[in-house]
Amino acid sequence: MDNKGNTRLYRKTKRKKRKRLVILLPFLIILVSILSYGGFLYWKAHSAISDSFEDIGRDKSDLRKKIVDPTKDNISILIIGVDSSEARKERGNNLSDTLMLATLNKHENSVKLLSIPRDTYVYVPAIGEKTKINHAHSKGGAKATIETVENLLEVPIDYYVSINFEAFIEIVDALGGITVDVPYEFAELDSKEKSLIFLKPGVQKLNGEEALALARTRKLDNDIERGKRQQEIIKAIIKKAVSVGSITKYDDVIEAVGNNMKTNMTFGEMRGLASYGLNDKNLAIESLTLKGSDYKPGKTYYYKLDEESLEETKQLLVNHLELDNSKTAINDDSNDNISSDQN
């Protein structure tokens, strides 16, 4: 192949790589923007995050009296993981695969990370009926998902980060892998759904494909345990990202993200998160889950939340954000209509 052909192949490969997004890694992007060394990386992080900005038509949550300031206020970030694999595209849907709500309390230097199971049976304002929470994204993107989560938890969603589940392989690989505890032996298809990834139980170092397999599998447990594994993977990534040995890898991390993340956070707001001590070893990250039970009124499976536990979780989040205890005025026209949407 001549030099011109090599150049075309390189550009094509690079474009293809940059089209892949990242899942479960908003904290990593925040850390990179905070810890970036030198003018070049600062500029590169600024460019990547600026290109990712998406205005969804809300300056603030309706549950806030005023716009929040990340340098002064406790805030919340909704992490939306969207499965945009070829298999999903062929099925013609755009469901969210992972939902996590992070609340950040600057006075306590703490983060609460709540996983919301993808099959959770909730009222979706965008369609006016109850269905799986992951259908909100297919009906109205990030905005519809935010409205659904706010309606469910009755706490404001200040920011969101929408990223793709599969391409976080590039981030993990850019960091040189992560160390996690694999709970059991399993086999899972790789990101291209062509080869099997085999993992045995125990603490071990995983590359991107292996970490993805661990994050995705739910054959031997359920969505609750899946959420817990994903939370542990996030913690492992954060730990690796803030280590001294990872500083020289930030260039590759930013390159992997490219223009492929969507968020309503500006670069300045992300840098404002430095006040939360996200690069502090004393930062406390608490994992939360929503208790519930299997629910199958027809042919479709749902995860129905335990109301008492849900109320406790709401109060926990309200307290962590240091909000007024009085319930907010969200119109909840929840009814028992079940959407005909499938998985």
C-alpha angles and dihedrals in degrees: 000000000000124000092261091054091049091051092051091048091050093050092046091050092047093049090049091050093050092052090066114090133208129249131205094005112104090117090054091053089048090050092050091052091049098043100036111137125216131004095282096059091041090055092044093050090046091052095047095049094042090054089051095055114118125183109215095179102263124105090186142353116279085234091064124080091208141008112282125240113213091209092059112017137065107248144187130225124196113211112207117191112197122196105222097163119144090252091055092047090052089055088054101232136115104203124162110250098192133025124187129167117207119194116193123203111193096192093055093035087228142132128205113202115198120191116209112202112238092232095052111141107233144146111266110204093199091066100024098234145078121272140126113319092232090066091068091077093052090052100046113353123230094340094056091046092051092049091050094051092046090051091050101044101026093223126114120262104214100177140008136202118200115196139158122257100222107049095062081091087083093053094049091047091047088056091050095252133299134254117235140154111253106210099207145354114278146149123225134175115256123245092276091048091234107100134037124244112212120199131177125207123271143065109309146145114264131196122218098275092047093048090050091051090052092048094049106040119101100154095110100037134005146267093283092058089041089057091050091052091050090051090052090049090053090051091049091050092049091049091051093044094055095046116110091239092061097059093091090051097061091094090061091044093054090045090053091053095046113150092328104103126081121209142147090223118105121218089253091054091050091051088049088065088074085086088069091064094240088162092049118109088216093061108126116218115188120193118219133187135192114241118222146124142249114280125188113164091164135351095316123082121226136177108232116203123232104244097213092050091045091055090050091051092049091053092047091055092044090053093046091052088044092231130162108280093227113104117255123242105254116155105238110188089168113165137166096258108131119212118237090223115126130221 
